[in-house]
Coordinates of C-alpha atoms in Angstrom, one line a residue:
X1 CA 171.6 41.1 38.4
X2 CA 170.7 37.7 40.5
X3 CA 167.3 36.3 40.4
X4 CA 165.3 35.7 42.9
X5 CA 161.7 34.0 43.1
X6 CA 159.5 36.5 44.1
X7 CA 155.9 36.8 42.7
X8 CA 155.5 40.1 40.8
X9 CA 159.2 40.0 40.3
X10 CA 160.5 42.8 37.4
X11 CA 163.7 41.0 36.7
X12 CA 162.2 39.6 33.7
X13 CA 161.5 42.9 32.1
X14 CA 163.9 45.2 33.3
X15 CA 165.0 46.1 29.5
X16 CA 161.1 47.2 29.5
X17 CA 161.5 49.4 32.5
X18 CA 165.0 51.3 33.0
X19 CA 165.0 52.9 29.8
X20 CA 161.7 54.9 30.8
X21 CA 163.9 55.8 34.2
X22 CA 167.0 57.0 32.8
X23 CA 168.4 59.5 32.9
X24 CA 166.8 60.5 35.7
X25 CA 168.7 61.3 38.8
X26 CA 166.4 60.2 42.0
X27 CA 164.2 57.6 42.0
X28 CA 161.3 56.0 44.4
X29 CA 160.2 53.0 44.8
X30 CA 157.7 52.4 47.4
X31 CA 156.9 48.8 46.3
X32 CA 160.4 47.4 45.9
X33 CA 160.3 43.5 46.0
X34 CA 163.4 42.3 45.7
X35 CA 164.8 45.6 44.2
X36 CA 165.3 44.9 40.7
X37 CA 164.6 48.1 39.5
X38 CA 165.7 50.0 42.1
X39 CA 169.2 48.1 42.5
X40 CA 169.2 48.6 38.2
X41 CA 169.0 52.3 38.8
X42 CA 171.3 52.3 41.3
X43 CA 174.0 51.1 39.1
X44 CA 173.2 53.6 36.6
X45 CA 174.3 56.2 39.5
X46 CA 171.0 57.1 40.3
X47 CA 169.6 58.0 43.4
X48 CA 167.3 55.4 45.2
X49 CA 164.9 55.4 47.8
X50 CA 163.5 51.4 47.9
X51 CA 161.0 50.7 50.5
X52 CA 158.2 48.0 50.9
X53 CA 155.8 47.3 54.1
X54 CA 157.5 43.8 54.3
X55 CA 160.6 42.7 56.0
X56 CA 162.1 40.6 53.2
X57 CA 161.8 43.4 50.8
X58 CA 163.5 46.0 53.3
X59 CA 165.8 43.8 54.5
X60 CA 166.8 43.1 50.6
X61 CA 166.9 46.9 50.3
X62 CA 169.0 47.5 52.9
X63 CA 171.5 44.7 51.3
X64 CA 172.3 45.6 48.0
X65 CA 170.6 49.1 47.6
X66 CA 171.8 51.0 50.8
X67 CA 174.5 48.9 51.4
X68 CA 177.5 49.7 49.1
X69 CA 180.9 48.2 50.8
X70 CA 180.0 44.9 53.6
X71 CA 179.9 41.8 52.7
X72 CA 179.7 38.3 54.7
X73 CA 183.2 36.9 54.5
X74 CA 184.1 33.4 55.0
X75 CA 184.3 33.6 58.7
X76 CA 180.7 35.2 59.1
X77 CA 179.4 32.5 57.3
X78 CA 181.3 29.6 59.1
X79 CA 180.3 31.1 62.4
X80 CA 176.5 31.2 61.3
X81 CA 177.1 27.6 60.2
X82 CA 178.5 26.4 63.4
X83 CA 175.6 27.9 65.4
X84 CA 172.5 25.3 67.3
X85 CA 169.1 25.0 67.0
X86 CA 166.8 24.7 69.8
X87 CA 164.0 23.3 67.7
X88 CA 161.9 26.2 68.0
X89 CA 161.1 26.4 63.9
X90 CA 160.1 22.7 63.8
X91 CA 158.2 23.1 67.0
X92 CA 156.2 25.6 65.3
X93 CA 156.0 24.5 61.4
X94 CA 156.5 20.9 62.0
X95 CA 156.3 18.9 58.7
X96 CA 154.7 22.4 56.8
X97 CA 156.9 23.5 54.1
X98 CA 160.6 21.8 55.1
X99 CA 162.1 19.0 56.5
X100 CA 163.2 18.8 60.2
X101 CA 167.1 18.8 59.1
X102 CA 166.4 22.0 57.4
X103 CA 164.3 23.3 59.7
X104 CA 166.9 23.4 62.2
X105 CA 169.6 25.0 59.9
X106 CA 167.5 28.0 59.4
X107 CA 166.9 28.4 62.7
X108 CA 170.7 27.6 63.8
X109 CA 171.5 30.1 61.3
X110 CA 168.4 32.9 62.1
X111 CA 170.0 32.4 65.9
X112 CA 173.4 33.1 64.7
X113 CA 172.4 36.6 62.9
X114 CA 171.7 38.0 65.9
X115 CA 175.7 38.2 67.0
X116 CA 177.1 39.4 63.8
X117 CA 177.4 42.8 63.0
X118 CA 174.8 45.4 62.3
X119 CA 176.1 46.1 58.7
X120 CA 176.1 42.6 57.8
X121 CA 172.7 41.3 59.7
X122 CA 170.5 42.2 56.3
X123 CA 172.8 40.4 54.0
X124 CA 172.9 37.4 56.0
X125 CA 169.0 37.6 56.5
X126 CA 168.4 38.4 52.7
X127 CA 170.5 34.9 52.5
X128 CA 168.2 32.9 54.7
X129 CA 165.1 34.1 53.2
X130 CA 166.5 33.2 49.7
X131 CA 167.4 29.5 50.9
X132 CA 164.1 29.3 52.6
X133 CA 162.5 30.1 49.3
X134 CA 164.5 28.1 47.6
X135 CA 164.6 24.8 49.7
X136 CA 160.6 24.9 49.8
X137 CA 160.1 25.1 46.2
X138 CA 161.2 26.6 42.7
X139 CA 157.4 29.2 42.8
X140 CA 158.5 30.9 46.0
X141 CA 155.7 31.2 48.1
X142 CA 154.3 29.7 51.5
X143 CA 150.4 30.4 50.6
X144 CA 149.6 26.5 50.2
X145 CA 149.9 24.0 53.0
X146 CA 152.6 21.4 51.7
X147 CA 154.9 18.5 52.9
X148 CA 158.6 17.7 52.4
X149 CA 156.8 14.6 50.2
X150 CA 155.4 16.5 47.8
X151 CA 158.3 15.9 45.1
X152 CA 158.6 20.1 44.8
X153 CA 161.4 20.5 47.1
X154 CA 165.0 20.9 46.1
X155 CA 166.7 20.6 49.6
X156 CA 165.8 17.9 51.6
X157 CA 168.8 17.3 54.1
X158 CA 170.6 19.6 56.4
X159 CA 174.3 18.9 53.6
X160 CA 171.7 20.4 51.5
X161 CA 170.7 23.3 53.0
X162 CA 174.0 24.1 54.5
X163 CA 175.3 24.1 50.8
X164 CA 172.2 26.3 49.5
X165 CA 172.5 28.8 52.2
X166 CA 177.0 28.9 50.9
X167 CA 175.5 29.9 47.5
X168 CA 172.9 32.7 48.0
X169 CA 175.7 34.5 50.3
X170 CA 178.0 34.4 47.3
X171 CA 175.4 35.4 45.4
X172 CA 174.5 38.4 47.6
X173 CA 178.1 39.0 48.2
X174 CA 178.9 39.5 43.9
X175 CA 176.1 42.1 43.7
X176 CA 177.3 44.6 46.3
X177 CA 178.1 47.4 44.7
X178 CA 179.3 51.1 44.8
X179 CA 175.8 53.6 44.6
X180 CA 173.6 56.0 46.5
X181 CA 170.4 54.1 47.8
X182 CA 168.3 54.1 51.4
X183 CA 166.1 51.0 52.3
X184 CA 162.8 52.8 53.9
X185 CA 160.6 50.2 55.9
X186 CA 156.9 51.1 55.7
X187 CA 153.5 52.4 54.4
X188 CA 154.1 53.3 50.8
X189 CA 151.9 55.9 50.7
X190 CA 153.9 57.4 53.9
X191 CA 157.2 56.9 51.5
X192 CA 155.9 58.5 49.0
X193 CA 155.1 61.6 50.5
X194 CA 158.3 61.8 52.6
X195 CA 160.7 61.8 49.8
X196 CA 160.8 63.8 46.5
X197 CA 162.1 62.7 43.5
X198 CA 162.6 62.9 39.2
X199 CA 160.6 59.7 39.0
X200 CA 158.5 57.7 41.2
X201 CA 158.3 54.0 40.6
X202 CA 154.7 51.8 41.4
X203 CA 154.4 48.5 41.1
X204 CA 151.8 48.0 43.7
X205 CA 150.3 44.3 43.9
X206 CA 147.6 43.0 41.1
X207 CA 144.3 42.7 41.4
X208 CA 142.3 40.8 38.7
X209 CA 139.0 39.8 38.9
X210 CA 140.3 35.8 39.6
X211 CA 142.6 37.1 42.6
X212 CA 143.9 39.3 45.4
X213 CA 147.8 39.4 45.3
X214 CA 148.2 39.1 48.9
X215 CA 152.1 39.3 49.6
X216 CA 151.9 38.9 53.3
X217 CA 150.1 35.7 53.0
X218 CA 152.5 34.4 50.4
X219 CA 155.8 35.0 52.3
X220 CA 154.3 35.1 56.0
X221 CA 157.1 32.6 56.9
X222 CA 159.9 34.8 55.7
X223 CA 158.1 37.4 57.8
X224 CA 159.0 35.4 60.8
X225 CA 162.1 34.4 60.0
X226 CA 163.2 37.7 60.1
X227 CA 161.7 38.2 63.2
X228 CA 163.3 35.1 64.8
X229 CA 160.2 33.3 65.1
X230 CA 158.9 35.7 67.4
X231 CA 155.5 36.2 65.8
X232 CA 152.1 36.0 67.2
X233 CA 150.6 33.4 64.8
X234 CA 146.9 32.8 63.8
X235 CA 146.4 29.9 65.5
X236 CA 143.1 29.3 63.2
X237 CA 145.1 29.0 60.7
X238 CA 146.6 25.7 59.3
X239 CA 149.0 27.9 57.2
X240 CA 150.6 29.2 60.6
X241 CA 150.2 33.1 59.6
X242 CA 151.1 35.7 62.0
X243 CA 148.6 37.8 63.2
X244 CA 148.4 41.1 61.1
X245 CA 145.6 43.8 61.4
X246 CA 147.1 45.2 57.9
X247 CA 143.9 45.8 55.0
X248 CA 144.4 43.5 52.2
X249 CA 144.0 45.4 48.9
X250 CA 141.2 43.6 46.8
X251 CA 138.6 44.2 44.4
X252 CA 136.6 46.0 46.5
X253 CA 138.9 48.7 47.5
X254 CA 141.7 49.0 44.7
X255 CA 140.5 51.8 43.0
X256 CA 140.7 53.7 46.3
X257 CA 144.4 52.6 46.7
X258 CA 145.9 53.6 43.7
X259 CA 143.9 56.9 43.7
X260 CA 144.9 57.6 47.1
X261 CA 148.7 56.8 45.6
X262 CA 148.8 58.4 42.9
X263 CA 147.4 62.0 44.8
X264 CA 150.2 61.5 47.2
X265 CA 152.7 62.0 44.6
X266 CA 152.9 65.4 44.5
X267 CA 156.7 66.1 44.4
X268 CA 157.4 63.5 41.6
X269 CA 158.0 64.9 37.9
X270 CA 156.5 61.4 36.6
X271 CA 155.2 58.3 37.2
X272 CA 155.9 54.8 36.2
X273 CA 153.1 52.6 37.1
X274 CA 153.6 48.6 36.5
X275 CA 150.5 46.6 36.0
X276 CA 149.1 43.6 34.2
X277 CA 147.0 43.7 31.1
X278 CA 144.0 41.7 33.1
X279 CA 144.3 43.6 36.3
X280 CA 141.5 46.0 38.0
X281 CA 141.2 48.7 37.0
X282 CA 141.2 48.3 33.3
X283 CA 143.2 50.3 30.7
X284 CA 140.5 52.7 30.2
X285 CA 139.7 53.0 34.1
X286 CA 143.2 53.3 35.0
X287 CA 143.9 56.1 32.1
X288 CA 141.0 58.0 33.4
X289 CA 142.3 57.7 37.2
X290 CA 145.5 59.5 36.1
X291 CA 143.7 62.2 33.5
X292 CA 141.5 63.1 36.4
X293 CA 144.1 63.5 39.1
X294 CA 146.3 65.6 36.5
X295 CA 148.8 63.5 35.0
X296 CA 149.0 62.8 31.0
X297 CA 149.4 59.1 30.2
X298 CA 150.9 56.4 27.9
X299 CA 151.1 53.1 28.0
X300 CA 153.9 50.9 27.0
X301 CA 152.8 46.7 26.6
X302 CA 155.3 43.9 26.7
X303 CA 154.3 40.1 26.9
X304 CA 156.2 38.6 29.4
X305 CA 156.7 34.5 30.5
X306 CA 156.2 34.4 34.5
X307 CA 157.2 30.9 34.8
X308 CA 157.9 27.7 33.4
X309 CA 158.0 24.0 34.8
X310 CA 158.3 20.8 33.8
X311 CA 154.9 19.6 34.9
X312 CA 152.9 22.3 34.2
X313 CA 152.4 24.6 31.0
X314 CA 154.0 28.3 31.0
X315 CA 152.4 30.8 32.0
X316 CA 152.2 34.1 29.8
X317 CA 150.7 37.4 30.1
X318 CA 151.2 41.3 29.1
X319 CA 152.7 43.8 31.2
X320 CA 151.6 47.4 31.2
X321 CA 153.7 50.4 31.7
X322 CA 151.7 53.4 32.3
X323 CA 153.8 56.6 32.0
X324 CA 152.3 59.6 33.2
X325 CA 153.5 63.1 33.3
X326 CA 152.3 66.6 34.5
X327 CA 149.2 67.7 32.4

């Protein structure tokens, strides 16, 4: 598996999670993110339903979980790189996040994706989004206003952007494998209710006393790229965030959110829930939620290094895995 920068990715702790799934035959992963868990399960021969309510995770699931035998060949890549930009992306975002040269490459590739085969579009969109994350910053999010002079960027020029896209295409091609998987776009609870499996793996947004994890705010730019820069933007936001009326999960509603999710899991024999030791609800409260809804639960813990940079201290924490079975 290759690593794609994404808040909450379980890439670093697959050896902590996967042994609790194996030897299941079926898995539902309704908060799939960059599909680290879904993809590893697929490689083990498990049938996976991989879903999310954001487009980048959904396209990732289509590209490497649902897709078994389609690749971006050299002709596809050269076609995408031969397209022209209208300047629309730069007109929208200006100097935020990327230089004009890089914006023009991103938009031109996106225009070209409209003209390749349906089977390859998810691969190309995944590569383009991964390129955009890489080009913007090593942390991968788009939650703060930055310009291309802040010293954090890895890609400034047209040539660098083209090289990054080619590299991402090859990386994604390298992980396409045979297996059984389905990608689902939509609400997690609906995905849970509409499917059944031996194991339900849950990796919901983490909420702490200090912050809420708002993936839409962090990755709004990728949503707009995937929709070819056609989303209606909130003109009152300096971050150019598309208008979305979906309710954010936060401190006020996290308990109800988790109760609703676990209550909906009537088609499953086992639930695995990833969370952070500092999260809300606390450990005792989370255990009570499971037990009150008819589940026995045990907990595994693992210390994790979330990131390391040259200019800041490493961020570490403790990941929890709640392992629930029917009482």
